[in-house]
């Protein structure tokens, strides 16, 4: 065991009591973080990060070369489990859905969790041309979430190398299913598991690069696959039969004309559209995938309603036109429309006076780092929606082009991100410098 018992009891580290007020709690957190940052152990940890960059970039590129599409993360999960063993985490294992766990022991029954999603948005056959140029690496997934997983590994490796005092144990988690249709399935599973549900005191989620944001509020989303089916037919001889592609096009036209407020910010997207078999066939089906996001549940519901209305109207329109076109033939129209929910991410907020927000703010002050509190959709949505303390932050460095083949990561500034994560974890765990 590489950590020593904390010298004081934990009461000193607890959030301010109601009489003391939030300002007092913030000052306490600031003092705590300043003490930590000044300790020789933490200073040597900071130095250690500096020397590790070649190893870190090696891990990052190696991982990015292993495909990890939604629902296909197992090879990357095995790789991560191997790294967890290599850096000396205990109790390494992979759960039923593919989440990878490793423990760094401490004192106390509850854990501080450090997690990073291992899945990418890229389908299995995406060419993973990962390359390095100076301080930059390029290729799908290098930043999202290569930066997050690499930072998690850096912290795990550090804790086994440099002796740091801390109280609560750490659980490291490489989780599946954050992106797209994964719909946070990895995190949902963890927070539905008796072992973890109530034993994770604080969740620190690492997602992407950077050190300039704190996601402390969970942006909700609703996603649908819409399938329109018709009788189909020959483009010439069955002319007049209702056309599912035309129905979708009309519905999209109406739906996307819906006004959305700037505050609370509300968005929609038609991300995928499919349908038809050949140029001379009236399609039997057409489908689309729709993403609705908002910080307001009411707005999401309003947009969902609008989408359903637009579809109904388009079906009626096209059925009527088809009847007029083929009146002579008396062809039955037979159009159906199915709306299948494929994702629903709960919205949520940190409880008032949450210690995790006090700590990360104190850490940013200590490191002279300007960071903005944001609302986004991340793995932190799950603990946040359950009323638990969670934030999502970046793994340091900088990145861009997320979710594109032009994605890049630049390791300049990675150290700041790592220092920020380390101080946050130690302060949440409870340490005496
Ligand atoms: Zn991500």
Short mmCIF file of C-alpha atoms and ligand atoms in Angstrom, two decimals:
data_model
loop_
_atom_site.label_atom_id
_atom_site.label_comp_id
_atom_site.label_asym_id
_atom_site.label_seq_id
_atom_site.Cartn_x
_atom_site.Cartn_y
_atom_site.Cartn_z
CA UNK A 1 0.00 0.00 0.00
CA UNK A 2 1.58 3.24 -1.07
CA UNK A 3 -0.46 5.64 1.01
CA UNK A 4 -0.11 6.50 4.66
CA UNK A 5 -2.99 7.03 7.05
CA UNK A 6 -4.12 10.64 7.14
CA UNK A 7 -2.91 12.44 10.25
CA UNK A 8 -6.17 14.14 11.11
CA UNK A 9 -9.70 12.83 11.22
CA UNK A 10 -11.97 13.57 8.29
CA UNK A 11 -14.17 16.15 9.98
CA UNK A 12 -11.76 18.89 9.05
CA UNK A 13 -12.29 18.05 5.40
CA UNK A 14 -16.07 17.89 5.45
CA UNK A 15 -18.11 20.61 3.74
CA UNK A 16 -19.00 23.62 5.86
CA UNK A 17 -21.86 23.16 8.28
CA UNK A 18 -24.97 25.30 7.69
CA UNK A 19 -23.81 27.81 10.34
CA UNK A 20 -20.47 28.21 8.60
CA UNK A 21 -21.98 28.87 5.19
CA UNK A 22 -20.72 28.23 1.69
CA UNK A 23 -18.06 30.94 1.76
CA UNK A 24 -16.41 29.33 4.74
CA UNK A 25 -16.48 25.95 3.00
CA UNK A 26 -14.89 27.50 -0.09
CA UNK A 27 -12.14 29.07 2.03
CA UNK A 28 -11.52 25.76 3.74
CA UNK A 29 -11.22 24.02 0.37
CA UNK A 30 -8.80 26.72 -0.79
CA UNK A 31 -6.55 26.27 2.26
CA UNK A 32 -6.67 22.53 1.88
CA UNK A 33 -5.67 22.66 -1.78
CA UNK A 34 -2.89 25.19 -1.09
CA UNK A 35 -1.47 22.89 1.61
CA UNK A 36 -1.62 19.96 -0.77
CA UNK A 37 0.07 21.80 -3.61
CA UNK A 38 2.91 22.88 -1.32
CA UNK A 39 3.67 19.39 -0.05
CA UNK A 40 6.94 17.82 -1.24
CA UNK A 41 5.12 14.66 -2.36
CA UNK A 42 2.79 16.59 -4.62
CA UNK A 43 5.68 18.63 -5.96
CA UNK A 44 7.54 15.49 -6.91
CA UNK A 45 4.33 14.17 -8.46
CA UNK A 46 4.19 17.30 -10.62
CA UNK A 47 7.78 16.68 -11.72
CA UNK A 48 7.01 13.08 -12.46
CA UNK A 49 4.25 14.11 -14.88
CA UNK A 50 6.76 16.19 -16.83
CA UNK A 51 9.04 13.21 -17.39
CA UNK A 52 6.25 10.89 -18.44
CA UNK A 53 5.15 12.59 -21.65
CA UNK A 54 6.81 10.04 -24.02
CA UNK A 55 5.05 7.19 -22.19
CA UNK A 56 1.76 9.05 -22.18
CA UNK A 57 1.77 9.79 -25.89
CA UNK A 58 2.74 6.18 -26.55
CA UNK A 59 -0.30 4.93 -24.61
CA UNK A 60 -2.53 7.45 -26.31
CA UNK A 61 -1.52 6.39 -29.83
CA UNK A 62 -1.54 2.68 -29.03
CA UNK A 63 -5.07 2.94 -27.68
CA UNK A 64 -6.36 5.05 -30.57
CA UNK A 65 -5.25 2.29 -32.96
CA UNK A 66 -7.66 -0.19 -31.35
CA UNK A 67 -11.17 0.21 -32.78
CA UNK A 68 -13.82 0.96 -30.16
CA UNK A 69 -17.13 1.67 -31.89
CA UNK A 70 -20.28 1.85 -29.74
CA UNK A 71 -21.06 -1.71 -28.56
CA UNK A 72 -17.67 -2.90 -29.82
CA UNK A 73 -15.27 -1.76 -27.11
CA UNK A 74 -14.04 -5.15 -25.87
CA UNK A 75 -10.60 -5.17 -27.55
CA UNK A 76 -9.85 -1.72 -26.19
CA UNK A 77 -11.22 -2.76 -22.80
CA UNK A 78 -8.78 -5.70 -22.71
CA UNK A 79 -5.95 -3.36 -23.60
CA UNK A 80 -6.89 -1.01 -20.77
CA UNK A 81 -7.24 -3.84 -18.25
CA UNK A 82 -3.70 -4.87 -19.19
CA UNK A 83 -2.44 -1.29 -18.62
CA UNK A 84 -4.25 -1.15 -15.25
CA UNK A 85 -2.38 -4.32 -14.23
CA UNK A 86 0.89 -2.95 -15.58
CA UNK A 87 0.69 0.26 -13.57
CA UNK A 88 -0.16 -1.72 -10.45
CA UNK A 89 -3.86 -1.12 -9.77
CA UNK A 90 -5.56 -3.74 -7.58
CA UNK A 91 -8.65 -5.80 -8.13
CA UNK A 92 -8.60 -5.28 -11.91
CA UNK A 93 -11.65 -6.61 -13.68
CA UNK A 94 -14.10 -6.13 -16.50
CA UNK A 95 -17.82 -6.17 -15.71
CA UNK A 96 -20.77 -7.63 -17.65
CA UNK A 97 -21.08 -4.71 -20.05
CA UNK A 98 -17.33 -4.17 -20.60
CA UNK A 99 -16.45 -1.48 -18.06
CA UNK A 100 -12.85 -1.85 -16.85
CA UNK A 101 -12.02 -1.33 -13.16
CA UNK A 102 -8.91 -0.96 -11.06
CA UNK A 103 -8.51 0.12 -7.45
CA UNK A 104 -5.91 2.18 -5.65
CA UNK A 105 -6.47 1.48 -1.97
CA UNK A 106 -7.03 3.97 0.80
CA UNK A 107 -8.98 4.26 4.02
CA UNK A 108 -12.73 4.29 4.22
CA UNK A 109 -15.56 2.45 2.54
CA UNK A 110 -16.48 4.98 -0.11
CA UNK A 111 -14.51 5.76 -3.24
CA UNK A 112 -13.46 8.70 -5.30
CA UNK A 113 -13.99 7.57 -8.87
CA UNK A 114 -11.88 8.69 -11.82
CA UNK A 115 -13.40 7.54 -15.08
CA UNK A 116 -12.92 8.00 -18.81
CA UNK A 117 -15.02 6.54 -21.59
CA UNK A 118 -13.19 4.18 -23.91
CA UNK A 119 -15.68 4.13 -26.79
CA UNK A 120 -15.53 6.30 -29.90
CA UNK A 121 -18.16 7.50 -32.36
CA UNK A 122 -16.37 5.80 -35.24
CA UNK A 123 -17.84 2.68 -36.88
CA UNK A 124 -15.79 -0.52 -36.79
CA UNK A 125 -14.41 -0.18 -40.32
CA UNK A 126 -13.06 3.38 -39.88
CA UNK A 127 -9.38 3.57 -40.92
CA UNK A 128 -7.45 4.46 -37.76
CA UNK A 129 -4.53 6.30 -39.24
CA UNK A 130 -2.91 7.60 -36.05
CA UNK A 131 0.19 9.71 -36.58
CA UNK A 132 2.46 12.05 -34.67
CA UNK A 133 3.97 15.38 -35.69
CA UNK A 134 5.89 17.24 -33.01
CA UNK A 135 3.67 17.75 -29.99
CA UNK A 136 0.58 16.82 -32.00
CA UNK A 137 -1.07 13.54 -32.74
CA UNK A 138 -3.74 13.11 -35.35
CA UNK A 139 -6.48 10.58 -35.98
CA UNK A 140 -9.94 9.47 -34.89
CA UNK A 141 -10.38 9.38 -31.13
CA UNK A 142 -6.93 10.72 -30.16
CA UNK A 143 -8.52 13.44 -28.07
CA UNK A 144 -12.04 12.13 -27.39
CA UNK A 145 -11.32 10.14 -25.47
CA UNK A 146 -7.61 9.39 -25.91
CA UNK A 147 -6.83 12.46 -23.79
CA UNK A 148 -9.15 11.33 -20.99
CA UNK A 149 -8.00 7.71 -20.83
CA UNK A 150 -4.34 8.75 -21.01
CA UNK A 151 -4.77 11.21 -18.14
CA UNK A 152 -6.48 8.49 -16.10
CA UNK A 153 -3.56 6.12 -16.75
CA UNK A 154 -1.07 8.86 -15.86
CA UNK A 155 -2.74 9.36 -12.47
CA UNK A 156 -2.93 5.61 -11.82
CA UNK A 157 0.73 5.13 -12.70
CA UNK A 158 1.71 8.12 -10.57
CA UNK A 159 -0.05 6.82 -7.47
CA UNK A 160 1.99 3.64 -7.67
CA UNK A 161 5.24 5.50 -8.18
CA UNK A 162 5.10 8.53 -5.90
CA UNK A 163 3.92 8.04 -2.34
CA UNK A 164 0.98 10.35 -1.74
CA UNK A 165 -1.06 10.52 1.42
CA UNK A 166 -4.77 10.30 0.91
CA UNK A 167 -7.78 8.90 2.71
CA UNK A 168 -10.59 7.56 0.51
CA UNK A 169 -9.57 4.89 -2.00
CA UNK A 170 -9.70 5.60 -5.72
CA UNK A 171 -11.55 3.53 -8.28
CA UNK A 172 -10.35 3.92 -11.85
CA UNK A 173 -12.93 3.14 -14.51
CA UNK A 174 -12.61 2.89 -18.27
CA UNK A 175 -16.28 2.81 -19.15
CA UNK A 176 -18.09 1.79 -22.31
CA UNK A 177 -21.01 3.41 -24.10
CA UNK A 178 -20.66 7.14 -23.62
CA UNK A 179 -20.97 8.19 -27.25
CA UNK A 180 -24.11 8.32 -29.36
CA UNK A 181 -26.26 5.26 -29.14
CA UNK A 182 -24.17 3.89 -26.31
CA UNK A 183 -26.45 6.28 -24.41
CA UNK A 184 -24.27 6.26 -21.26
CA UNK A 185 -24.88 2.53 -20.86
CA UNK A 186 -21.54 1.99 -19.11
CA UNK A 187 -22.23 4.59 -16.43
CA UNK A 188 -25.86 3.53 -16.11
CA UNK A 189 -24.70 0.00 -15.40
CA UNK A 190 -22.17 1.12 -12.79
CA UNK A 191 -24.71 3.26 -10.94
CA UNK A 192 -27.25 0.43 -11.04
CA UNK A 193 -24.77 -2.02 -9.48
CA UNK A 194 -25.08 -2.46 -5.69
CA UNK A 195 -21.29 -2.52 -5.24
CA UNK A 196 -20.83 0.93 -6.76
CA UNK A 197 -24.18 2.71 -6.56
CA UNK A 198 -23.77 4.02 -3.02
CA UNK A 199 -20.05 3.58 -2.55
CA UNK A 200 -18.88 6.23 -5.00
CA UNK A 201 -18.73 9.44 -3.00
CA UNK A 202 -17.44 11.62 -5.83
CA UNK A 203 -17.21 11.05 -9.59
CA UNK A 204 -14.57 12.82 -11.63
CA UNK A 205 -15.18 12.13 -15.31
CA UNK A 206 -12.39 12.80 -17.82
CA UNK A 207 -13.67 13.57 -21.28
CA UNK A 208 -11.54 15.00 -24.06
CA UNK A 209 -8.66 17.44 -23.83
CA UNK A 210 -8.25 20.78 -22.08
CA UNK A 211 -8.30 22.21 -18.59
CA UNK A 212 -10.59 25.17 -19.15
CA UNK A 213 -14.03 23.72 -18.41
CA UNK A 214 -15.95 22.20 -15.54
CA UNK A 215 -19.10 20.37 -16.57
CA UNK A 216 -21.22 20.58 -13.46
CA UNK A 217 -24.66 20.39 -15.00
CA UNK A 218 -26.08 17.62 -17.12
CA UNK A 219 -27.51 18.51 -20.51
CA UNK A 220 -30.43 16.24 -21.35
CA UNK A 221 -31.10 14.68 -24.71
CA UNK A 222 -33.70 12.59 -26.49
CA UNK A 223 -32.93 10.57 -29.55
CA UNK A 224 -35.21 8.77 -31.95
CA UNK A 225 -35.09 6.55 -34.95
CA UNK A 226 -38.07 7.22 -37.19
CA UNK A 227 -39.07 4.53 -39.68
CA UNK A 228 -41.66 5.19 -42.37
CA UNK A 229 -42.96 2.20 -44.30
CA UNK A 230 -45.10 2.01 -47.42
CA UNK A 231 -46.24 -0.56 -49.97
CA UNK A 232 -43.28 0.16 -52.28
CA UNK A 233 -43.43 -0.66 -55.94
CA UNK A 234 -42.09 -0.05 -59.42
CA UNK A 235 -41.32 3.57 -60.19
CA UNK A 236 -43.21 3.39 -63.50
CA UNK A 237 -45.92 0.81 -63.16
CA UNK A 238 -46.79 1.58 -59.53
CA UNK A 239 -46.49 5.33 -59.87
CA UNK A 240 -48.70 7.02 -57.35
CA UNK A 241 -47.96 4.74 -54.41
CA UNK A 242 -46.96 6.73 -51.32
CA UNK A 243 -43.23 7.27 -51.00
CA UNK A 244 -41.63 6.98 -47.50
CA UNK A 245 -38.65 9.10 -48.56
CA UNK A 246 -40.98 11.91 -49.59
CA UNK A 247 -42.85 11.58 -46.28
CA UNK A 248 -39.60 11.89 -44.34
CA UNK A 249 -38.48 14.86 -46.41
CA UNK A 250 -41.78 16.68 -45.77
CA UNK A 251 -41.65 15.90 -42.07
CA UNK A 252 -38.05 17.11 -41.80
CA UNK A 253 -38.97 20.32 -43.59
CA UNK A 254 -41.79 21.04 -41.11
CA UNK A 255 -39.93 19.88 -38.00
CA UNK A 256 -36.76 21.85 -38.66
CA UNK A 257 -38.79 25.03 -39.12
CA UNK A 258 -39.81 24.89 -35.45
CA UNK A 259 -38.47 27.86 -33.48
CA UNK A 260 -36.15 27.02 -30.57
CA UNK A 261 -35.19 29.34 -27.74
CA UNK A 262 -31.63 30.55 -27.25
CA UNK A 263 -32.21 30.30 -23.50
CA UNK A 264 -32.59 27.61 -22.36
CA UNK A 265 -30.45 26.54 -25.27
CA UNK A 266 -32.31 23.91 -27.26
CA UNK A 267 -31.13 22.16 -30.41
CA UNK A 268 -32.17 19.52 -32.91
CA UNK A 269 -30.32 17.52 -35.51
CA UNK A 270 -31.18 15.01 -38.21
CA UNK A 271 -27.98 12.98 -38.10
CA UNK A 272 -28.67 9.99 -40.34
CA UNK A 273 -31.13 9.40 -43.15
CA UNK A 274 -31.56 6.13 -44.99
CA UNK A 275 -34.01 4.52 -47.37
CA UNK A 276 -34.78 2.99 -50.71
CA UNK A 277 -33.21 0.23 -52.77
CA UNK A 278 -32.80 1.48 -56.33
CA UNK A 279 -33.49 4.44 -58.58
CA UNK A 280 -36.44 2.73 -60.25
CA UNK A 281 -38.17 1.47 -57.08
CA UNK A 282 -40.64 3.30 -54.90
CA UNK A 283 -39.03 2.64 -51.50
CA UNK A 284 -40.70 0.34 -49.00
CA UNK A 285 -39.11 2.17 -46.14
CA UNK A 286 -37.07 5.18 -45.13
CA UNK A 287 -35.62 6.12 -41.75
CA UNK A 288 -33.92 8.95 -39.96
CA UNK A 289 -32.18 9.51 -36.64
CA UNK A 290 -33.05 12.61 -34.67
CA UNK A 291 -31.21 14.20 -31.76
CA UNK A 292 -32.97 16.73 -29.51
CA UNK A 293 -31.06 18.46 -26.72
CA UNK A 294 -31.92 21.00 -24.13
CA UNK A 295 -31.20 22.14 -20.66
CA UNK A 296 -34.97 22.08 -20.20
CA UNK A 297 -37.11 18.96 -20.03
CA UNK A 298 -40.12 21.04 -21.20
CA UNK A 299 -38.36 22.15 -24.37
CA UNK A 300 -37.32 18.60 -25.19
CA UNK A 301 -40.92 17.47 -24.80
CA UNK A 302 -42.20 20.33 -26.97
CA UNK A 303 -39.77 19.42 -29.76
CA UNK A 304 -40.61 15.74 -29.53
CA UNK A 305 -44.31 16.63 -29.89
CA UNK A 306 -43.49 18.87 -32.85
CA UNK A 307 -41.58 16.07 -34.54
CA UNK A 308 -44.48 13.64 -34.07
CA UNK A 309 -46.98 16.17 -35.43
CA UNK A 310 -44.78 16.89 -38.45
CA UNK A 311 -44.59 13.16 -39.18
CA UNK A 312 -48.34 12.65 -38.87
CA UNK A 313 -49.02 15.56 -41.15
CA UNK A 314 -46.49 14.34 -43.72
CA UNK A 315 -48.05 10.86 -43.71
CA UNK A 316 -51.51 12.38 -44.24
CA UNK A 317 -50.25 14.67 -47.01
CA UNK A 318 -48.50 11.93 -48.90
CA UNK A 319 -51.39 9.50 -48.44
CA UNK A 320 -53.76 12.09 -49.87
CA UNK A 321 -51.46 12.87 -52.80
CA UNK A 322 -51.01 9.17 -53.45
CA UNK A 323 -54.77 8.67 -53.52
CA UNK A 324 -55.10 11.50 -56.05
CA UNK A 325 -52.25 10.21 -58.20
CA UNK A 326 -53.50 6.63 -58.28
CA UNK A 327 -57.26 7.21 -58.04
CA UNK A 328 -57.74 5.22 -61.21
CA UNK A 329 -55.83 2.23 -59.84
CA UNK A 330 -57.50 2.19 -56.37
CA UNK A 331 -54.26 1.10 -54.79
CA UNK A 332 -54.36 0.85 -50.97
CA UNK A 333 -52.03 3.43 -49.47
CA UNK A 334 -50.88 1.48 -46.39
CA UNK A 335 -48.34 3.85 -44.87
CA UNK A 336 -47.08 3.41 -41.33
CA UNK A 337 -44.73 5.47 -39.24
CA UNK A 338 -42.83 4.24 -36.20
CA UNK A 339 -40.93 6.43 -33.74
CA UNK A 340 -38.41 4.41 -31.72
CA UNK A 341 -36.62 6.10 -28.82
CA UNK A 342 -32.92 5.24 -29.11
CA UNK A 343 -31.56 7.47 -26.39
CA UNK A 344 -32.62 9.47 -23.42
CA UNK A 345 -30.08 11.20 -21.24
CA UNK A 346 -31.34 12.64 -18.02
CA UNK A 347 -30.68 16.24 -17.09
CA UNK A 348 -29.39 17.07 -13.61
CA UNK A 349 -27.52 19.56 -11.47
CA UNK A 350 -25.04 19.45 -8.64
CA UNK A 351 -26.64 19.79 -5.22
CA UNK A 352 -26.30 23.24 -3.63
CA UNK A 353 -22.95 23.66 -1.89
CA UNK A 354 -21.48 20.54 -3.49
CA UNK A 355 -17.97 19.88 -2.23
CA UNK A 356 -16.75 18.71 -5.62
CA UNK A 357 -17.41 22.15 -7.14
CA UNK A 358 -15.71 23.91 -4.22
CA UNK A 359 -12.69 21.67 -4.66
CA UNK A 360 -12.28 22.09 -8.42
CA UNK A 361 -12.71 25.87 -8.07
CA UNK A 362 -10.08 25.93 -5.34
CA UNK A 363 -7.77 23.85 -7.52
CA UNK A 364 -8.24 26.22 -10.46
CA UNK A 365 -7.49 29.21 -8.23
CA UNK A 366 -4.41 27.45 -6.91
CA UNK A 367 -3.15 26.64 -10.41
CA UNK A 368 -4.07 30.08 -11.72
CA UNK A 369 -6.28 28.33 -14.25
CA UNK A 370 -9.31 30.05 -15.74
CA UNK A 371 -12.12 27.55 -16.19
CA UNK A 372 -15.80 27.96 -16.99
CA UNK A 373 -18.64 26.00 -15.50
CA UNK A 374 -20.65 24.44 -18.30
CA UNK A 375 -23.63 22.28 -18.92
CA UNK A 376 -23.03 19.35 -21.25
CA UNK A 377 -23.97 15.75 -21.85
CA UNK A 378 -21.30 13.46 -20.42
CA UNK A 379 -20.96 10.36 -18.29
CA UNK A 380 -21.49 12.70 -15.33
CA UNK A 381 -25.19 12.93 -16.32
CA UNK A 382 -25.85 9.63 -14.58
CA UNK A 383 -24.50 10.42 -11.08
CA UNK A 384 -25.79 14.01 -11.41
CA UNK A 385 -29.29 12.80 -12.26
CA UNK A 386 -29.14 10.63 -9.12
CA UNK A 387 -28.31 13.66 -6.98
CA UNK A 388 -24.69 12.60 -6.51
CA UNK A 389 -21.58 14.75 -6.72
CA UNK A 390 -19.93 14.56 -10.13
CA UNK A 391 -18.06 16.75 -12.60
CA UNK A 392 -16.57 16.21 -16.03
CA UNK A 393 -13.26 17.86 -16.90
CA UNK A 394 -10.63 17.50 -19.62
CA UNK A 395 -7.45 15.44 -19.61
CA UNK A 396 -5.21 18.45 -20.34
CA UNK A 397 -3.43 19.52 -23.50
CA UNK A 398 -5.63 20.74 -26.31
CA UNK A 399 -7.64 19.08 -29.00
CA UNK A 400 -10.00 19.65 -31.84
CA UNK A 401 -12.01 18.04 -34.61
CA UNK A 402 -13.72 15.68 -32.17
CA UNK A 403 -16.00 13.16 -33.90
CA UNK A 404 -14.23 13.72 -37.25
CA UNK A 405 -11.40 11.92 -39.01
CA UNK A 406 -9.36 15.14 -38.67
CA UNK A 407 -9.31 14.92 -34.89
CA UNK A 408 -6.08 16.09 -33.23
CA UNK A 409 -4.50 16.39 -29.81
CA UNK A 410 -1.64 18.65 -28.75
CA UNK A 411 0.23 17.67 -25.60
CA UNK A 412 1.34 21.23 -24.78
CA UNK A 413 -0.36 22.00 -21.50
CA UNK A 414 -1.09 18.38 -20.64
CA UNK A 415 0.83 18.83 -17.38
CA UNK A 416 -1.57 21.52 -16.18
CA UNK A 417 -4.49 19.18 -16.80
CA UNK A 418 -2.80 16.37 -14.88
CA UNK A 419 -1.93 18.61 -11.92
CA UNK A 420 -5.52 19.78 -11.85
CA UNK A 421 -6.87 16.24 -11.83
CA UNK A 422 -4.42 15.08 -9.17
CA UNK A 423 -5.10 17.96 -6.78
CA UNK A 424 -8.84 17.49 -7.23
CA UNK A 425 -8.66 13.78 -6.46
CA UNK A 426 -6.41 14.22 -3.44
CA UNK A 427 -8.56 17.00 -2.00
CA UNK A 428 -11.74 14.95 -2.50
CA UNK A 429 -10.10 11.91 -0.95
CA UNK A 430 -8.90 13.95 2.00
CA UNK A 431 -5.21 14.46 2.60
CA UNK A 432 -2.94 16.10 5.09
CA UNK A 433 -0.01 17.75 3.36
ZN1 LIG B 1 -16.04 12.00 -25.14
#
